[in-house]
PDB file of C-alpha atoms in Angstrom:
ATOM      1  CA  MET P   1      19.810  13.744  27.272  1.00 68.00           C
ATOM      2  CA  THR P   2      23.515  14.473  27.602  1.00 74.00           C
ATOM      3  CA  ALA P   3      23.527  16.268  24.242  1.00 76.00           C
ATOM      4  CA  VAL P   4      20.453  18.307  25.213  1.00 69.00           C
ATOM      5  CA  ALA P   5      22.004  19.248  28.557  1.00 70.00           C
ATOM      6  CA  ASP P   6      25.252  20.221  26.829  1.00 78.00           C
ATOM      7  CA  GLU P   7      23.382  22.338  24.283  1.00 74.00           C
ATOM      8  CA  MET P   8      21.517  24.109  27.081  1.00 74.00           C
ATOM      9  CA  GLY P   9      24.665  24.583  29.130  1.00 84.00           C
ATOM     10  CA  VAL P  10      23.349  22.673  32.139  1.00 81.00           C
ATOM     11  CA  ASP P  11      24.261  19.370  33.672  1.00 81.00           C
ATOM     12  CA  ARG P  12      22.137  16.283  33.075  1.00 78.00           C
ATOM     13  CA  ALA P  13      20.891  16.160  36.654  1.00 79.00           C
ATOM     14  CA  SER P  14      19.422  19.653  36.269  1.00 76.00           C
ATOM     15  CA  LEU P  15      17.690  18.618  33.058  1.00 73.00           C
ATOM     16  CA  TYR P  16      16.225  15.519  34.720  1.00 75.00           C
ATOM     17  CA  TYR P  17      14.730  17.765  37.380  1.00 74.00           C
ATOM     18  CA  TYR P  18      12.410  19.154  34.677  1.00 78.00           C
ATOM     19  CA  VAL P  19      12.115  16.201  32.306  1.00 78.00           C
ATOM     20  CA  SER P  20      11.856  12.594  33.410  1.00 80.00           C
ATOM     21  CA  SER P  21      13.179  10.954  30.228  1.00 80.00           C
ATOM     22  CA  LYS P  22      14.108  11.523  26.610  1.00 80.00           C
ATOM     23  CA  GLU P  23      10.688  10.162  25.630  1.00 81.00           C
ATOM     24  CA  ALA P  24       8.968  12.716  27.870  1.00 82.00           C
ATOM     25  CA  LEU P  25      11.082  15.491  26.351  1.00 81.00           C
ATOM     26  CA  PHE P  26      10.252  14.288  22.843  1.00 79.00           C
ATOM     27  CA  ASP P  27       6.554  14.067  23.697  1.00 84.00           C
ATOM     28  CA  ASP P  28       6.495  17.588  25.163  1.00 86.00           C
ATOM     29  CA  VAL P  29       8.304  19.152  22.217  1.00 85.00           C
ATOM     30  CA  VAL P  30       6.177  17.337  19.644  1.00 85.00           C
ATOM     31  CA  ARG P  31       2.971  18.170  21.534  1.00 88.00           C
ATOM     32  CA  ALA P  32       3.894  21.877  21.493  1.00 89.00           C
ATOM     33  CA  ALA P  33       4.559  21.819  17.739  1.00 88.00           C
ATOM     34  CA  VAL P  34       1.428  19.794  16.941  1.00 90.00           C
ATOM     35  CA  ASP P  35      -0.722  22.063  19.115  1.00 91.00           C
ATOM     36  CA  ARG P  36       0.735  25.143  17.392  1.00 91.00           C
ATOM     37  CA  ASN P  37       0.002  23.641  13.961  1.00 90.00           C
ATOM     38  CA  TYR P  38      -3.519  22.807  15.057  1.00 93.00           C
ATOM     39  CA  GLU P  39      -4.178  26.350  16.292  1.00 93.00           C
ATOM     40  CA  ILE P  40      -2.971  27.855  13.020  1.00 93.00           C
ATOM     41  CA  ALA P  41      -4.894  25.261  10.995  1.00 93.00           C
ATOM     42  CA  GLN P  42      -8.018  26.113  12.966  1.00 95.00           C
ATOM     43  CA  GLN P  43      -7.560  29.810  12.158  1.00 96.00           C
ATOM     44  CA  ILE P  44      -7.197  28.935   8.469  1.00 97.00           C
ATOM     45  CA  GLU P  45     -10.251  26.666   8.466  1.00 94.00           C
ATOM     46  CA  GLN P  46     -12.425  29.221  10.286  1.00 96.00           C
ATOM     47  CA  SER P  47     -11.283  32.177   8.183  1.00 97.00           C
ATOM     48  CA  ALA P  48     -13.322  33.875   5.488  1.00 97.00           C
ATOM     49  CA  LEU P  49     -10.880  32.706   2.830  1.00 98.00           C
ATOM     50  CA  ALA P  50     -12.153  30.748  -0.143  1.00 97.00           C
ATOM     51  CA  PRO P  51     -11.742  26.949   0.153  1.00 98.00           C
ATOM     52  CA  ARG P  52      -8.953  27.056  -2.443  1.00 97.00           C
ATOM     53  CA  ALA P  53      -6.936  29.502  -0.325  1.00 98.00           C
ATOM     54  CA  LYS P  54      -7.686  27.602   2.877  1.00 98.00           C
ATOM     55  CA  LEU P  55      -6.483  24.297   1.467  1.00 98.00           C
ATOM     56  CA  ARG P  56      -3.431  25.917  -0.113  1.00 98.00           C
ATOM     57  CA  ASP P  57      -2.483  27.665   3.139  1.00 97.00           C
ATOM     58  CA  LEU P  58      -3.049  24.546   5.221  1.00 97.00           C
ATOM     59  CA  VAL P  59      -0.913  22.319   2.978  1.00 97.00           C
ATOM     60  CA  MET P  60       1.875  24.907   2.938  1.00 97.00           C
ATOM     61  CA  LEU P  61       1.677  25.348   6.733  1.00 95.00           C
ATOM     62  CA  LEU P  62       1.927  21.626   7.424  1.00 94.00           C
ATOM     63  CA  MET P  63       4.833  21.080   5.044  1.00 94.00           C
ATOM     64  CA  ALA P  64       6.750  24.119   6.325  1.00 95.00           C
ATOM     65  CA  SER P  65       6.213  22.915   9.873  1.00 92.00           C
ATOM     66  CA  TYR P  66       7.503  19.463   8.933  1.00 91.00           C
ATOM     67  CA  GLY P  67      10.705  21.057   7.658  1.00 92.00           C
ATOM     68  CA  GLU P  68      10.998  23.346  10.666  1.00 93.00           C
ATOM     69  CA  HIS P  69      10.549  20.532  13.178  1.00 89.00           C
ATOM     70  CA  TYR P  70      12.554  17.887  11.374  1.00 86.00           C
ATOM     71  CA  PRO P  71      13.601  15.289  12.586  1.00 85.00           C
ATOM     72  CA  LEU P  72      10.988  15.393  15.385  1.00 80.00           C
ATOM     73  CA  PHE P  73       8.088  15.185  12.942  1.00 81.00           C
ATOM     74  CA  TYR P  74       9.905  12.467  10.986  1.00 78.00           C
ATOM     75  CA  ILE P  75       9.890  10.349  14.136  1.00 79.00           C
ATOM     76  CA  PHE P  76       6.343  11.408  15.069  1.00 77.00           C
ATOM     77  CA  ILE P  77       4.923  10.463  11.661  1.00 79.00           C
ATOM     78  CA  ARG P  78       6.518   7.034  11.896  1.00 78.00           C
ATOM     79  CA  GLU P  79       5.206   6.545  15.445  1.00 75.00           C
ATOM     80  CA  ASN P  80       2.524   3.877  15.873  1.00 64.00           C
ATOM     81  CA  MET P  81       0.150   5.877  18.053  1.00 62.00           C
ATOM     82  CA  SER P  82      -2.009   2.913  18.916  1.00 61.00           C
ATOM     83  CA  ASP P  83       0.968   0.949  20.205  1.00 65.00           C
ATOM     84  CA  ALA P  84       2.460   3.477  22.628  1.00 62.00           C
ATOM     85  CA  GLY P  85       3.519   2.102  25.979  1.00 65.00           C
ATOM     86  CA  HIS P  86       1.506   2.563  29.124  1.00 72.00           C
ATOM     87  CA  GLN P  87       3.525   5.604  30.224  1.00 74.00           C
ATOM     88  CA  ARG P  88       2.825   7.300  26.892  1.00 77.00           C
ATOM     89  CA  ALA P  89      -0.821   6.252  26.569  1.00 81.00           C
ATOM     90  CA  GLN P  90      -2.259   9.685  27.403  1.00 86.00           C
ATOM     91  CA  TRP P  91       0.159  11.434  25.064  1.00 84.00           C
ATOM     92  CA  SER P  92      -0.728   8.995  22.295  1.00 85.00           C
ATOM     93  CA  LYS P  93      -4.442   9.513  22.907  1.00 88.00           C
ATOM     94  CA  ASP P  94      -4.002  13.298  22.833  1.00 90.00           C
ATOM     95  CA  MET P  95      -1.985  13.173  19.596  1.00 88.00           C
ATOM     96  CA  ARG P  96      -4.555  10.920  17.918  1.00 89.00           C
ATOM     97  CA  ARG P  97      -7.282  13.374  18.973  1.00 93.00           C
ATOM     98  CA  VAL P  98      -5.423  16.346  17.476  1.00 92.00           C
ATOM     99  CA  ASN P  99      -4.675  14.361  14.311  1.00 91.00           C
ATOM    100  CA  ARG P 100      -8.371  13.501  14.007  1.00 94.00           C
ATOM    101  CA  LYS P 101      -9.393  17.131  14.504  1.00 95.00           C
ATOM    102  CA  THR P 102      -6.891  18.217  11.862  1.00 95.00           C
ATOM    103  CA  THR P 103      -8.270  15.614   9.472  1.00 95.00           C
ATOM    104  CA  ASP P 104     -11.780  16.894  10.227  1.00 96.00           C
ATOM    105  CA  MET P 105     -10.652  20.409   9.288  1.00 96.00           C
ATOM    106  CA  VAL P 106      -9.341  19.205   5.943  1.00 96.00           C
ATOM    107  CA  ILE P 107     -12.625  17.365   5.378  1.00 97.00           C
ATOM    108  CA  ALA P 108     -14.566  20.546   6.219  1.00 97.00           C
ATOM    109  CA  ILE P 109     -12.511  22.586   3.734  1.00 97.00           C
ATOM    110  CA  ILE P 110     -13.086  19.978   1.012  1.00 98.00           C
ATOM    111  CA  GLU P 111     -16.822  19.934   1.762  1.00 98.00           C
ATOM    112  CA  GLU P 112     -16.924  23.732   1.700  1.00 98.00           C
ATOM    113  CA  GLY P 113     -15.298  23.654  -1.737  1.00 98.00           C
ATOM    114  CA  TYR P 114     -17.797  21.052  -2.903  1.00 98.00           C
ATOM    115  CA  ALA P 115     -20.698  23.106  -1.558  1.00 98.00           C
ATOM    116  CA  ASP P 116     -19.693  26.378  -3.208  1.00 97.00           C
ATOM    117  CA  GLY P 117     -18.676  24.669  -6.457  1.00 96.00           C
ATOM    118  CA  SER P 118     -15.034  25.731  -6.315  1.00 96.00           C
ATOM    119  CA  PHE P 119     -13.901  22.080  -6.024  1.00 97.00           C
ATOM    120  CA  ARG P 120     -15.001  19.279  -8.302  1.00 96.00           C
ATOM    121  CA  ASN P 121     -16.594  16.485  -6.338  1.00 97.00           C
ATOM    122  CA  VAL P 122     -13.994  13.844  -7.077  1.00 97.00           C
ATOM    123  CA  GLY P 123     -15.118  11.538  -4.300  1.00 97.00           C
ATOM    124  CA  PRO P 124     -16.031  11.369  -0.631  1.00 98.00           C
ATOM    125  CA  SER P 125     -14.510  14.281   1.271  1.00 98.00           C
ATOM    126  CA  ASP P 126     -12.905  12.030   3.869  1.00 98.00           C
ATOM    127  CA  ILE P 127     -11.061  10.035   1.208  1.00 98.00           C
ATOM    128  CA  VAL P 128      -9.872  13.247  -0.455  1.00 98.00           C
ATOM    129  CA  ALA P 129      -8.706  14.568   2.930  1.00 97.00           C
ATOM    130  CA  TYR P 130      -6.823  11.327   3.654  1.00 97.00           C
ATOM    131  CA  GLY P 131      -5.192  11.677   0.237  1.00 97.00           C
ATOM    132  CA  VAL P 132      -4.109  15.247   0.951  1.00 97.00           C
ATOM    133  CA  LEU P 133      -2.661  14.261   4.316  1.00 95.00           C
ATOM    134  CA  GLY P 134      -1.113  11.159   2.766  1.00 94.00           C
ATOM    135  CA  VAL P 135       0.787  13.267   0.257  1.00 96.00           C
ATOM    136  CA  LEU P 136       2.197  15.303   3.131  1.00 94.00           C
ATOM    137  CA  GLY P 137       2.843  12.266   5.307  1.00 90.00           C
ATOM    138  CA  TRP P 138       4.709  10.352   2.624  1.00 93.00           C
ATOM    139  CA  THR P 139       7.290  13.141   2.463  1.00 92.00           C
ATOM    140  CA  HIS P 140       9.067  11.577   5.434  1.00 89.00           C
ATOM    141  CA  ARG P 141      10.121   8.764   3.112  1.00 90.00           C
ATOM    142  CA  TRP P 142      12.349  10.981   0.981  1.00 93.00           C
ATOM    143  CA  TYR P 143      12.741  14.528   2.325  1.00 93.00           C
ATOM    144  CA  ARG P 144      15.719  15.501   4.472  1.00 93.00           C
ATOM    145  CA  PRO P 145      16.191  19.265   4.977  1.00 93.00           C
ATOM    146  CA  ASP P 146      19.972  18.957   4.956  1.00 92.00           C
ATOM    147  CA  GLN P 147      20.024  16.864   1.758  1.00 94.00           C
ATOM    148  CA  SER P 148      17.137  18.099  -0.371  1.00 94.00           C
ATOM    149  CA  GLU P 149      17.612  20.659  -3.110  1.00 95.00           C
ATOM    150  CA  ALA P 150      14.107  21.961  -2.403  1.00 96.00           C
ATOM    151  CA  SER P 151      13.064  23.581   0.850  1.00 96.00           C
ATOM    152  CA  ALA P 152      10.032  22.435   2.816  1.00 96.00           C
ATOM    153  CA  GLU P 153       8.347  25.684   1.751  1.00 97.00           C
ATOM    154  CA  GLN P 154       8.988  24.942  -1.947  1.00 98.00           C
ATOM    155  CA  ILE P 155       7.668  21.414  -1.518  1.00 98.00           C
ATOM    156  CA  GLY P 156       4.599  22.760   0.299  1.00 97.00           C
ATOM    157  CA  ARG P 157       3.879  25.213  -2.526  1.00 98.00           C
ATOM    158  CA  THR P 158       4.246  22.425  -5.082  1.00 98.00           C
ATOM    159  CA  TYR P 159       1.955  20.105  -3.132  1.00 98.00           C
ATOM    160  CA  ALA P 160      -0.594  22.871  -2.607  1.00 98.00           C
ATOM    161  CA  GLU P 161      -0.644  23.747  -6.299  1.00 98.00           C
ATOM    162  CA  MET P 162      -0.915  20.097  -7.318  1.00 97.00           C
ATOM    163  CA  ILE P 163      -3.737  19.367  -4.874  1.00 97.00           C
ATOM    164  CA  VAL P 164      -5.744  22.561  -5.298  1.00 97.00           C
ATOM    165  CA  THR P 165      -5.567  22.662  -9.098  1.00 96.00           C
ATOM    166  CA  GLY P 166      -6.509  18.987  -9.160  1.00 96.00           C
ATOM    167  CA  LEU P 167      -9.654  19.738  -7.179  1.00 97.00           C
ATOM    168  CA  GLU P 168     -10.801  23.089  -8.454  1.00 94.00           C
ATOM    169  CA  THR P 169     -13.452  23.479 -11.082  1.00 91.00           C
ATOM    170  CA  PRO P 170     -12.400  25.120 -14.364  1.00 83.00           C
ATOM    171  CA  ALA P 171     -14.395  28.280 -13.645  1.00 72.00           C
ATOM    172  CA  HIS P 172     -12.445  28.980 -10.445  1.00 60.00           C
TER     173      HIS P 172
END
C-alpha cells in the first residue's frame, strides 16, 4: 500500500480512506479488468461475425488483456476461487460467475461454428471451450511481459491461428 500511495502522490492514510486493504484494492482492480473483458467478449459473441472471427477476436482479446494487466491477471489466474476467505467470498463468487459466463460464450461460439459447418465437430463444445481457455490460462506458467521476446498480442495471434485453423473445416 505504501508503494501505491507513493505512486499516486498521497499518503497511506489517505489511500486507506478509500481502500480498506491491499486485497480489497487487488479485488477492485481485477474486477474492473475482468468486467471490461467480459463486456468486450459479450460484444464479440453477440456480433454478426462468423464463428471463426469471433473465436479469433476473443482469444486475441483475452491474451492482450493478460499482457496489459500483468501481473494482476497472473495472480488472479493462480487464485483458488473456491478457497477465498470469508471477507472475499462475494468477490470470489462474482469472479466465478463472470468466468462461467465467459466460458459459456466460448461454448456458444464453438456451437455456432458446429451448427454452420465452419468448425469440425472435434468433440463436445464444453471440452473444446475448456481447451481454448486452458491454452490461454497456461500462459501464466511461462509468459512475462518484461522477459518474453513475443508480445501478448503476438502470442494471442498465434494462439488464435492455432485454435481456429485446428477447428475450421477445409472449405472455410
